[in-house]
Coordinates of N, CA and C in Angstrom, one line a residue:
Chain A
E1 N 87.3 -6.5 138.5 CA 88.2 -5.7 139.4 C 89.2 -6.7 140.6
V2 N 90.2 -6.5 140.6 CA 91.1 -7.2 141.4 C 90.8 -6.7 142.8
Q3 N 90.1 -7.0 143.8 CA 89.7 -5.8 145.0 C 89.8 -7.0 146.4
L4 N 90.5 -6.2 147.4 CA 90.6 -7.1 148.7 C 90.2 -5.8 149.9
V5 N 88.9 -6.2 150.6 CA 88.2 -5.6 151.5 C 88.2 -6.1 152.7
E6 N 88.9 -5.2 153.5 CA 88.9 -5.7 154.9 C 87.6 -5.4 155.8
S7 N 87.4 -6.0 157.0 CA 86.4 -5.5 158.0 C 86.5 -5.9 159.2
G8 N 86.0 -5.5 159.9 CA 86.1 -6.2 161.5 C 86.7 -5.6 162.4
G9 N 87.3 -4.1 162.4 CA 88.0 -3.3 162.8 C 87.4 -2.6 164.1
G10 N 87.9 -2.2 165.0 CA 87.1 -1.0 165.8 C 88.0 -1.0 167.3
V11 N 87.3 -0.6 168.3 CA 88.2 -0.2 169.2 C 87.8 -1.3 170.5
V12 N 88.5 -2.0 171.2 CA 88.6 -3.0 171.7 C 89.6 -2.7 173.3
R13 N 89.3 -2.9 174.5 CA 90.1 -2.7 175.7 C 91.2 -3.9 175.8
P14 N 92.1 -3.5 176.5 CA 93.3 -4.6 176.6 C 93.1 -5.8 177.0
G15 N 93.7 -6.6 176.5 CA 93.2 -8.1 176.5 C 92.2 -8.4 176.2
G16 N 91.6 -8.0 175.4 CA 90.2 -8.4 174.4 C 90.6 -9.0 173.6
S17 N 89.5 -9.4 172.1 CA 90.0 -10.1 171.2 C 88.9 -9.2 169.9
L18 N 89.6 -9.6 168.5 CA 89.0 -9.1 167.6 C 89.1 -10.0 166.4
R19 N 88.6 -10.1 165.4 CA 88.5 -11.3 164.2 C 88.3 -10.2 163.2
L20 N 89.4 -10.1 162.5 CA 89.5 -9.2 161.0 C 89.2 -10.0 159.9
S21 N 88.6 -9.6 159.0 CA 87.9 -10.5 157.7 C 88.8 -9.5 156.6
C22 N 89.0 -10.3 155.7 CA 89.3 -9.9 154.3 C 88.6 -10.5 153.0
A23 N 87.8 -9.6 152.6 CA 86.8 -10.5 151.4 C 87.6 -10.2 149.7
A24 N 87.9 -11.2 149.2 CA 88.8 -11.0 148.2 C 87.8 -11.5 147.0
S25 N 87.9 -10.7 145.7 CA 87.1 -10.7 144.2 C 87.8 -10.3 143.1
G26 N 87.4 -10.4 142.1 CA 88.6 -10.5 141.0 C 89.4 -11.3 140.7
F27 N 89.4 -12.3 141.2 CA 90.5 -13.2 141.4 C 90.6 -14.8 141.8
T28 N 91.2 -15.5 141.1 CA 91.1 -16.9 141.5 C 91.7 -16.7 143.3
F29 N 91.4 -17.0 144.2 CA 91.7 -16.5 145.5 C 92.7 -18.0 146.1
D30 N 92.4 -18.9 145.7 CA 93.2 -20.3 146.1 C 94.5 -20.4 145.1
D31 N 94.7 -19.6 144.1 CA 96.1 -19.6 143.8 C 97.0 -18.8 144.2
Y32 N 96.8 -18.0 145.5 CA 97.8 -17.3 146.3 C 97.9 -17.4 147.6
G33 N 99.1 -16.8 148.0 CA 99.5 -16.4 149.4 C 98.7 -15.3 149.7
M34 N 98.8 -15.2 151.2 CA 98.1 -14.2 151.6 C 98.6 -13.8 152.9
S35 N 98.6 -12.4 153.0 CA 99.3 -11.8 154.3 C 98.4 -11.0 155.1
W36 N 98.8 -10.5 156.1 CA 98.2 -9.2 157.0 C 99.5 -8.3 157.8
V37 N 99.3 -7.4 157.3 CA 100.4 -6.1 157.7 C 100.1 -5.0 158.3
R38 N 100.5 -4.5 159.3 CA 99.6 -3.6 160.1 C 100.8 -2.2 159.9
Q39 N 100.0 -0.8 160.3 CA 100.7 0.1 160.2 C 99.9 1.2 161.0
A40 N 101.0 1.2 162.6 CA 100.5 2.2 163.5 C 100.2 3.5 162.8
P41 N 99.6 4.3 163.6 CA 99.4 6.0 163.4 C 100.8 6.6 163.2
G42 N 101.5 6.9 162.0 CA 102.3 7.5 161.8 C 103.6 7.0 161.7
K43 N 103.9 5.6 162.0 CA 104.6 4.5 161.8 C 104.6 4.0 160.5
G44 N 105.7 2.9 160.5 CA 106.2 2.0 159.0 C 105.2 0.9 159.5
L45 N 105.5 0.4 158.3 CA 104.5 -1.1 157.9 C 105.6 -2.1 158.9
E46 N 104.4 -3.2 159.3 CA 105.1 -4.4 159.7 C 104.1 -5.6 159.6
W47 N 104.8 -6.8 159.0 CA 104.4 -7.7 158.3 C 103.7 -8.6 160.0
V48 N 102.6 -9.0 159.8 CA 102.0 -9.6 161.1 C 101.9 -11.0 160.7
S49 N 101.5 -11.8 159.7 CA 101.3 -12.9 159.7 C 101.0 -13.4 158.3
G50 N 101.2 -14.7 157.7 CA 101.0 -14.8 156.4 C 100.5 -16.3 156.3
I51 N 99.7 -16.6 155.1 CA 99.4 -18.1 154.9 C 99.3 -18.5 153.4
N52 N 99.8 -19.7 153.0 CA 99.9 -20.1 152.1 C 98.6 -20.5 151.1
W53 N 98.7 -20.6 150.1 CA 97.3 -21.1 149.5 C 96.3 -22.0 149.8
N54 N 96.6 -22.9 150.4 CA 95.6 -23.8 150.9 C 95.6 -23.6 152.5
G55 N 96.2 -23.0 153.4 CA 96.2 -22.7 154.6 C 97.3 -23.8 155.4
G56 N 97.9 -24.4 154.9 CA 98.7 -25.7 155.1 C 100.0 -24.9 155.8
S57 N 100.7 -24.2 155.6 CA 101.5 -23.2 156.1 C 101.5 -22.1 156.4
T58 N 101.7 -21.4 158.2 CA 101.6 -20.1 158.3 C 102.7 -19.5 159.1
G59 N 102.7 -18.1 158.9 CA 104.2 -17.6 159.5 C 103.6 -16.5 160.1
Y60 N 104.3 -16.0 161.4 CA 103.9 -14.8 162.4 C 105.1 -14.1 162.8
A61 N 104.8 -12.9 163.2 CA 105.9 -12.0 163.6 C 106.1 -12.1 164.7
D62 N 107.2 -12.2 165.4 CA 107.4 -12.7 167.3 C 106.3 -11.4 167.7
S63 N 105.7 -10.1 167.6 CA 105.4 -9.6 168.6 C 104.1 -10.1 168.4
V64 N 103.6 -11.0 167.5 CA 101.9 -11.4 167.7 C 102.0 -12.7 168.0
K65 N 103.2 -13.8 167.7 CA 102.9 -15.4 168.1 C 102.7 -15.6 169.1
G66 N 101.6 -16.5 168.9 CA 100.6 -17.1 170.3 C 99.6 -16.1 170.5
R67 N 99.4 -15.2 170.1 CA 98.3 -14.3 170.3 C 97.3 -14.1 169.3
F68 N 97.8 -14.0 167.9 CA 97.3 -14.1 166.8 C 97.1 -15.6 165.6
T69 N 96.1 -15.6 165.2 CA 96.0 -16.8 164.4 C 95.2 -16.5 162.8
I70 N 96.0 -16.5 162.3 CA 95.6 -16.3 160.6 C 94.9 -17.8 160.2
S71 N 94.1 -17.5 159.3 CA 93.3 -18.4 158.5 C 92.5 -17.8 157.4
R72 N 92.3 -19.0 156.4 CA 91.7 -18.7 155.4 C 90.6 -20.0 154.9
D73 N 89.2 -19.0 154.2 CA 88.3 -20.1 153.6 C 88.2 -19.9 152.2
N74 N 89.1 -20.9 151.2 CA 88.7 -20.4 150.0 C 87.6 -20.4 149.7
A75 N 86.7 -21.6 150.0 CA 85.4 -21.6 149.4 C 84.6 -20.2 149.7
K76 N 85.0 -19.6 150.3 CA 84.3 -17.9 150.5 C 85.2 -16.9 150.3
N77 N 86.5 -17.2 149.8 CA 87.4 -16.2 149.0 C 87.7 -15.1 150.3
S78 N 88.1 -15.7 151.3 CA 88.1 -15.1 152.4 C 89.5 -15.2 153.5
L79 N 89.6 -14.0 153.8 CA 91.2 -14.3 154.8 C 90.8 -13.8 156.3
Y80 N 91.1 -14.3 156.9 CA 90.7 -14.0 158.6 C 92.1 -13.5 159.2
L81 N 92.2 -12.7 160.7 CA 93.0 -12.8 161.5 C 92.2 -12.8 162.8
Q82 N 92.4 -13.6 163.6 CA 91.9 -13.9 165.1 C 92.8 -13.1 166.1
M83 N 92.5 -12.2 166.6 CA 93.7 -11.3 167.5 C 93.1 -11.5 169.0
N84 N 93.7 -12.3 169.8 CA 93.5 -12.3 171.4 C 94.7 -11.7 172.0
S85 N 94.1 -11.6 173.4 CA 95.2 -10.7 174.3 C 95.7 -9.5 173.8
L86 N 94.8 -8.5 173.2 CA 95.2 -7.6 172.3 C 96.0 -6.3 173.5
R87 N 96.8 -5.6 172.8 CA 97.8 -4.8 173.7 C 97.6 -3.0 172.8
A88 N 98.0 -2.5 173.7 CA 97.9 -0.8 173.0 C 98.9 -1.0 171.8
E89 N 99.8 -1.7 171.9 CA 100.9 -1.6 171.0 C 100.3 -2.1 169.5
D90 N 99.2 -2.9 169.6 CA 98.3 -3.6 168.6 C 97.8 -2.7 167.6
T91 N 97.8 -1.4 168.2 CA 96.8 -0.5 167.4 C 97.2 0.1 166.3
A92 N 96.8 -0.2 165.2 CA 97.2 -0.2 164.0 C 96.1 0.1 162.8
L93 N 96.5 0.4 161.9 CA 95.6 -0.2 160.6 C 96.2 -1.4 159.5
Y94 N 95.1 -2.1 159.6 CA 95.6 -3.9 159.5 C 95.2 -3.8 157.9
H95 N 96.1 -4.0 156.8 CA 95.8 -4.4 155.6 C 95.7 -5.9 155.1
C96 N 94.9 -6.4 154.4 CA 95.3 -7.7 154.2 C 96.1 -7.8 152.6
A97 N 97.1 -8.3 151.8 CA 97.8 -8.5 151.1 C 98.0 -9.6 150.3
R98 N 97.9 -9.5 148.9 CA 97.6 -10.8 148.2 C 99.2 -10.8 147.8
D99 N 99.8 -12.1 147.7 CA 101.2 -12.0 147.1 C 101.2 -12.6 145.8
L100 N 102.4 -12.5 145.1 CA 102.7 -13.3 143.9 C 102.4 -14.6 143.7
E101 N 102.5 -15.3 144.6 CA 102.7 -16.7 144.2 C 101.9 -17.2 145.1
V102 N 101.9 -18.9 145.3 CA 101.0 -19.5 146.1 C 101.3 -19.8 147.5
T103 N 102.9 -19.5 147.9 CA 103.5 -19.6 149.1 C 103.5 -17.8 149.4
V104 N 104.0 -17.6 150.6 CA 103.9 -16.4 151.0 C 105.5 -15.8 150.8
T105 N 105.8 -15.1 149.7 CA 107.1 -14.8 149.3 C 107.3 -13.4 149.6
G106 N 106.7 -12.5 149.8 CA 106.9 -11.0 150.5 C 106.5 -10.5 149.1
A107 N 106.2 -10.8 148.1 CA 105.8 -9.8 147.0 C 104.2 -9.5 147.1
F108 N 103.9 -8.6 147.6 CA 102.3 -8.3 148.2 C 102.0 -7.5 146.7
D109 N 101.2 -7.8 145.6 CA 101.2 -7.0 144.7 C 99.5 -6.8 144.8
I110 N 99.0 -7.0 145.3 CA 97.7 -6.3 145.8 C 97.5 -6.0 147.2
W111 N 96.8 -5.1 147.6 CA 96.4 -4.2 149.2 C 95.3 -4.1 149.1
G112 N 94.7 -4.3 150.4 CA 93.2 -3.6 150.9 C 93.6 -2.3 151.3
Q113 N 92.6 -1.5 151.4 CA 92.8 -0.1 152.3 C 92.8 -0.4 153.6
G114 N 92.4 -1.5 154.1 CA 92.9 -1.5 155.6 C 91.7 -1.2 156.4
T115 N 91.9 -1.8 157.8 CA 90.6 -1.7 158.8 C 91.4 -1.0 159.9
M116 N 91.1 -0.3 160.9 CA 91.7 0.0 162.0 C 91.5 -0.5 163.4
V117 N 92.2 -0.6 164.1 CA 92.2 -1.2 165.2 C 92.6 -0.6 165.9
T118 N 91.6 -0.5 167.3 CA 92.2 0.7 168.2 C 92.3 0.0 169.5
V119 N 93.2 -0.3 170.2 CA 93.0 -0.8 171.7 C 93.6 0.2 172.9
S120 N 92.4 0.1 173.3 CA 92.5 1.6 174.7 C 91.3 1.1 175.6
S121 N 91.7 1.8 176.7 CA 90.6 1.2 177.9 C 90.1 2.6 177.9
Chain B
Q1 N 111.9 -1.7 166.4 CA 113.0 -1.6 165.7 C 113.7 -2.5 164.7
S2 N 113.1 -2.0 163.3 CA 113.4 -2.5 162.4 C 115.0 -3.1 162.0
V3 N 115.2 -4.5 161.5 CA 116.6 -4.7 161.3 C 117.2 -4.2 159.8
L4 N 116.2 -3.7 159.4 CA 116.5 -2.7 157.7 C 116.6 -1.3 158.2
T5 N 117.8 -1.0 157.8 CA 117.9 0.5 158.1 C 117.9 1.2 156.8
Q6 N 117.0 2.2 156.5 CA 117.1 3.3 155.6 C 117.3 4.6 156.0
P7 N 117.5 5.7 155.3 CA 117.7 7.0 155.8 C 116.5 7.4 155.6
P8 N 116.2 8.5 156.8 CA 114.8 8.8 156.9 C 114.1 9.8 155.6
S9 N 115.2 10.5 154.9 CA 114.5 10.9 153.7 C 116.2 10.8 153.0
A10 N 115.0 11.5 151.5 CA 115.6 11.9 150.5 C 115.1 12.9 149.7
S11 N 115.6 13.6 149.1 CA 115.0 14.6 148.0 C 115.8 14.7 146.6
G12 N 115.2 15.5 146.0 CA 115.6 16.1 144.5 C 114.9 16.9 143.7
T13 N 115.3 17.0 142.7 CA 114.5 18.2 142.0 C 113.5 17.6 140.4
P14 N 112.9 17.6 139.8 CA 112.1 17.0 139.0 C 113.5 16.5 137.6
G15 N 113.4 15.6 137.5 CA 114.2 15.1 136.2 C 115.4 14.3 137.1
Q16 N 115.6 14.6 138.2 CA 117.0 14.4 138.8 C 117.0 12.5 139.1
R17 N 118.0 12.0 139.6 CA 118.3 10.5 140.0 C 118.3 10.4 141.4
V18 N 117.3 10.0 142.0 CA 117.6 9.7 143.5 C 117.4 8.2 143.8
T19 N 118.2 8.0 145.1 CA 118.7 6.6 145.5 C 118.2 6.5 146.7
I20 N 117.8 5.2 147.1 CA 117.6 5.2 148.4 C 118.3 3.7 148.7
S21 N 119.1 3.9 150.2 CA 119.8 2.7 150.7 C 118.7 2.1 151.4
C22 N 119.3 0.6 151.6 CA 118.4 -0.3 152.6 C 119.6 -1.0 153.2
S23 N 120.2 -1.2 154.5 CA 121.0 -2.1 155.2 C 120.3 -3.2 155.9
G24 N 121.3 -3.9 156.0 CA 120.9 -5.1 156.4 C 121.9 -6.1 156.8
S25 N 121.6 -7.3 157.1 CA 122.7 -8.7 157.8 C 122.5 -9.8 156.8
S26 N 123.5 -10.7 157.1 CA 123.3 -11.9 156.6 C 122.4 -12.7 156.6
S27 N 121.4 -12.4 157.7 CA 120.0 -13.3 157.7 C 119.4 -12.6 157.1
N28 N 119.0 -11.5 156.5 CA 117.8 -11.1 155.6 C 118.6 -10.7 154.4
I29 N 119.2 -9.3 154.0 CA 119.3 -9.1 152.8 C 120.4 -10.1 152.0
G30 N 121.6 -10.2 153.1 CA 122.5 -11.4 152.5 C 122.2 -12.4 151.9
S31 N 121.0 -12.8 152.5 CA 120.7 -14.5 151.9 C 119.3 -14.7 151.2
N32 N 118.5 -13.6 151.3 CA 116.9 -13.3 150.7 C 117.0 -12.4 149.8
Y33 N 115.8 -12.3 149.0 CA 115.3 -11.5 148.1 C 115.0 -10.2 148.7
V34 N 115.4 -9.2 147.9 CA 114.7 -7.9 148.6 C 113.5 -7.3 147.7
Y35 N 112.7 -6.7 148.4 CA 111.6 -6.0 147.7 C 111.7 -4.3 148.2
W36 N 110.8 -3.7 147.2 CA 110.6 -2.3 147.4 C 108.8 -1.9 147.1
Y37 N 108.7 -1.0 148.4 CA 106.8 -0.4 148.2 C 107.5 0.7 148.1
Q38 N 106.3 1.5 147.8 CA 106.0 3.1 147.9 C 104.7 3.2 148.0
Q39 N 104.6 4.2 148.9 CA 103.4 4.7 149.8 C 102.9 6.0 149.5
L40 N 102.2 6.3 148.5 CA 101.6 7.8 148.7 C 100.3 8.1 150.0
P41 N 100.7 9.1 150.0 CA 99.8 9.9 151.3 C 98.7 9.1 151.2
G42 N 98.2 8.6 152.3 CA 96.7 8.3 152.3 C 96.6 7.0 151.6
T43 N 97.3 6.3 151.2 CA 97.1 5.0 150.3 C 97.7 3.7 151.4
A44 N 97.2 2.9 150.3 CA 97.8 1.4 150.5 C 99.1 1.4 150.0
P45 N 100.2 0.7 150.3 CA 101.7 0.4 149.7 C 101.3 -0.3 148.5
K46 N 102.3 -0.2 147.4 CA 102.2 -0.7 146.2 C 103.6 -1.2 145.8
L47 N 103.5 -2.6 145.3 CA 104.9 -3.3 145.1 C 105.5 -2.5 143.6
L48 N 106.9 -2.1 144.2 CA 107.7 -1.6 143.1 C 108.7 -2.2 142.6
I49 N 109.2 -3.5 143.1 CA 110.3 -4.2 142.9 C 109.9 -5.5 143.7
Y50 N 110.4 -6.5 143.2 CA 110.5 -7.8 143.6 C 111.6 -8.9 143.6
R51 N 111.9 -9.4 144.1 CA 113.2 -10.3 143.9 C 114.4 -9.4 143.4
N52 N 114.8 -8.5 143.9 CA 116.0 -8.0 143.8 C 115.7 -6.7 143.1
N53 N 115.5 -7.1 141.9 CA 115.1 -6.0 140.7 C 114.2 -6.4 139.4
Q54 N 113.1 -7.0 140.0 CA 112.4 -7.1 139.3 C 111.1 -6.2 139.0
R55 N 110.5 -5.7 138.0 CA 109.5 -4.8 138.6 C 107.9 -5.5 137.8
P56 N 107.0 -5.5 138.7 CA 105.4 -5.9 138.3 C 105.3 -5.3 137.3
S57 N 104.5 -5.8 136.2 CA 103.7 -4.9 135.2 C 102.9 -3.8 135.7
G58 N 103.4 -2.8 134.8 CA 102.7 -1.3 135.0 C 103.5 -0.4 136.1
V59 N 105.1 -0.9 136.4 CA 105.8 -0.2 137.0 C 106.8 0.6 136.2
P60 N 106.6 2.0 136.3 CA 107.7 2.4 135.0 C 109.1 1.9 135.3
D61 N 109.9 2.0 134.1 CA 111.4 1.7 134.3 C 112.2 2.4 135.0
R62 N 111.6 3.6 135.4 CA 112.5 4.6 135.9 C 112.8 4.3 137.5
F63 N 112.2 3.4 137.9 CA 112.6 2.6 139.1 C 113.4 1.3 139.0
S64 N 114.3 0.9 139.7 CA 115.0 0.2 139.3 C 115.9 -0.2 141.2
G65 N 116.0 -1.6 141.1 CA 116.3 -2.3 142.3 C 117.7 -2.7 141.8
S66 N 118.5 -3.0 142.9 CA 119.9 -3.7 143.0 C 120.3 -4.0 144.5
K67 N 121.0 -5.4 144.4 CA 121.5 -6.1 145.9 C 122.9 -6.1 145.7
S68 N 123.4 -5.9 146.6 CA 125.3 -6.4 146.7 C 125.6 -6.3 148.4
G69 N 125.6 -7.6 148.5 CA 126.2 -8.0 150.1 C 124.9 -7.8 150.6
T70 N 124.8 -7.1 151.9 CA 124.0 -7.4 152.8 C 123.1 -5.7 152.5
S71 N 123.7 -4.9 151.6 CA 122.6 -4.0 151.1 C 122.0 -3.8 149.9
A72 N 121.0 -3.2 149.7 CA 120.1 -2.7 148.8 C 120.0 -1.7 148.2
S73 N 119.7 -1.3 147.3 CA 119.3 0.1 146.5 C 118.0 -0.1 145.9
L74 N 117.2 1.2 145.9 CA 116.5 1.5 145.1 C 116.6 2.9 144.4
A75 N 116.6 3.1 142.9 CA 117.0 4.2 142.1 C 115.5 4.7 141.4
I76 N 115.7 5.7 141.4 CA 114.3 6.5 140.6 C 115.0 7.5 139.7
S77 N 115.1 7.5 138.9 CA 115.6 8.5 137.7 C 114.4 8.9 137.1
G78 N 114.9 10.5 136.5 CA 113.8 10.8 136.0 C 112.7 11.3 136.9
L79 N 113.4 11.3 138.0 CA 112.2 12.0 139.3 C 110.9 13.1 138.6
R80 N 109.9 13.0 139.1 CA 108.6 13.6 139.0 C 108.0 13.7 140.3
S81 N 107.0 14.8 140.3 CA 106.4 15.2 141.5 C 105.1 14.1 142.3
E82 N 104.8 13.4 141.0 CA 104.0 12.3 141.7 C 104.9 10.9 142.5
D83 N 106.2 11.2 142.3 CA 106.9 10.1 143.3 C 107.4 10.6 144.6
E84 N 106.5 11.9 145.0 CA 107.0 12.1 146.1 C 105.8 11.2 147.0
A85 N 106.5 10.5 148.1 CA 106.1 9.1 148.6 C 106.8 8.6 149.8
D86 N 106.8 7.9 150.6 CA 107.2 6.9 151.3 C 107.8 5.7 150.8
Y87 N 109.2 5.4 150.8 CA 109.5 4.1 150.3 C 109.8 3.2 151.3
Y88 N 109.5 2.0 151.2 CA 110.1 0.6 152.5 C 110.8 -0.5 151.4
C89 N 111.9 -0.8 152.0 CA 112.5 -2.0 151.5 C 111.9 -3.1 152.4
A90 N 112.0 -4.3 152.0 CA 111.7 -5.5 153.0 C 112.3 -6.9 152.5
A91 N 112.4 -7.8 153.4 CA 113.1 -8.8 153.0 C 112.7 -9.8 154.1
W92 N 112.9 -11.1 153.8 CA 112.8 -12.3 155.0 C 113.9 -12.1 155.4
D93 N 113.7 -12.4 156.8 CA 115.0 -12.9 157.9 C 115.0 -14.3 158.6
D94 N 116.3 -14.5 158.6 CA 116.2 -16.2 158.8 C 116.8 -16.3 160.1
S95 N 117.0 -14.8 161.1 CA 117.5 -15.5 162.3 C 116.5 -15.6 162.8
L96 N 116.9 -16.4 164.5 CA 115.7 -17.2 165.2 C 114.5 -17.6 164.3
S97 N 113.2 -17.3 164.5 CA 112.0 -17.5 163.7 C 111.9 -16.9 162.5
A98 N 111.8 -17.5 161.4 CA 111.9 -16.6 160.1 C 110.6 -15.7 160.0
S99 N 111.0 -14.4 159.6 CA 110.0 -13.2 159.9 C 110.3 -12.4 158.5
Y100 N 109.2 -11.8 158.0 CA 109.3 -10.8 156.8 C 109.4 -9.5 157.5
V101 N 110.1 -9.0 157.1 CA 110.6 -7.6 157.8 C 110.8 -6.2 156.5
F102 N 110.0 -5.2 157.0 CA 110.1 -3.9 156.3 C 111.2 -2.9 156.9
G103 N 112.0 -2.2 155.8 CA 113.0 -1.5 156.7 C 112.1 -0.1 157.0
T104 N 112.8 0.4 157.8 CA 112.6 2.0 158.7 C 111.7 2.8 157.7
G105 N 111.9 2.9 156.5 CA 111.2 3.7 155.4 C 111.7 5.2 155.1
T106 N 111.5 5.4 154.0 CA 112.4 6.8 153.4 C 111.7 7.7 152.8
K107 N 111.3 8.8 153.2 CA 110.2 9.9 152.6 C 111.1 10.7 151.2
V108 N 110.7 10.5 150.7 CA 111.2 11.5 149.3 C 110.4 12.4 148.9
T109 N 111.2 13.7 149.0 CA 110.4 14.8 148.6 C 110.7 15.4 147.3
V110 N 109.9 15.6 146.4 CA 110.4 16.3 145.1 C 110.4 17.7 145.2
L111 N 111.4 18.6 145.4 CA 111.9 20.2 145.6 C 111.5 20.8 144.4

């Protein structure tokens, strides 16, 4: 079964850090670009960051640029999101998503159920 | 504040055709592909349409996408109760730093 499972969410104070992980299974991980997409409670979807198949190309939303870092370990079939200098507005459910292609095109055909990040003092 | 604008809500009776609009600009819809996602309550989003009008395998042909200029539309024909969900358009935006943006979302209600 093709599956993405996120982990690493939790409650963190403003200014703190968190590292999210996404474990992929059921497909050849390094054949696909990957992204993180978040959804604040009761709000819409927001693309956070994306990475191509070999990690050679990455992109970020302006709202997280300079604070978040996306990476992947194809040997471990895993995607990561290092989040630093967290703010209250980063509170959201974070989904990892697989792209249809090796690059990040925006066609996310497989999604994980998400891991919740709450930034609060 | 998203750069892709959708109506907050749309509705129809079973069997009807419902259309959702997505309005953008020359830096996003006008020069890039449009994608559509369906999000059922309490679940992760699902890809409905990619590259303006292509359906992934398994998506019923009741769902269709189109694009004209700086706007796009998703049509749902033969509306069914299970279509009640939030729908989001999305596209790359080339202004300043390239970023992938989602629309504001439309809640579809089946009456």
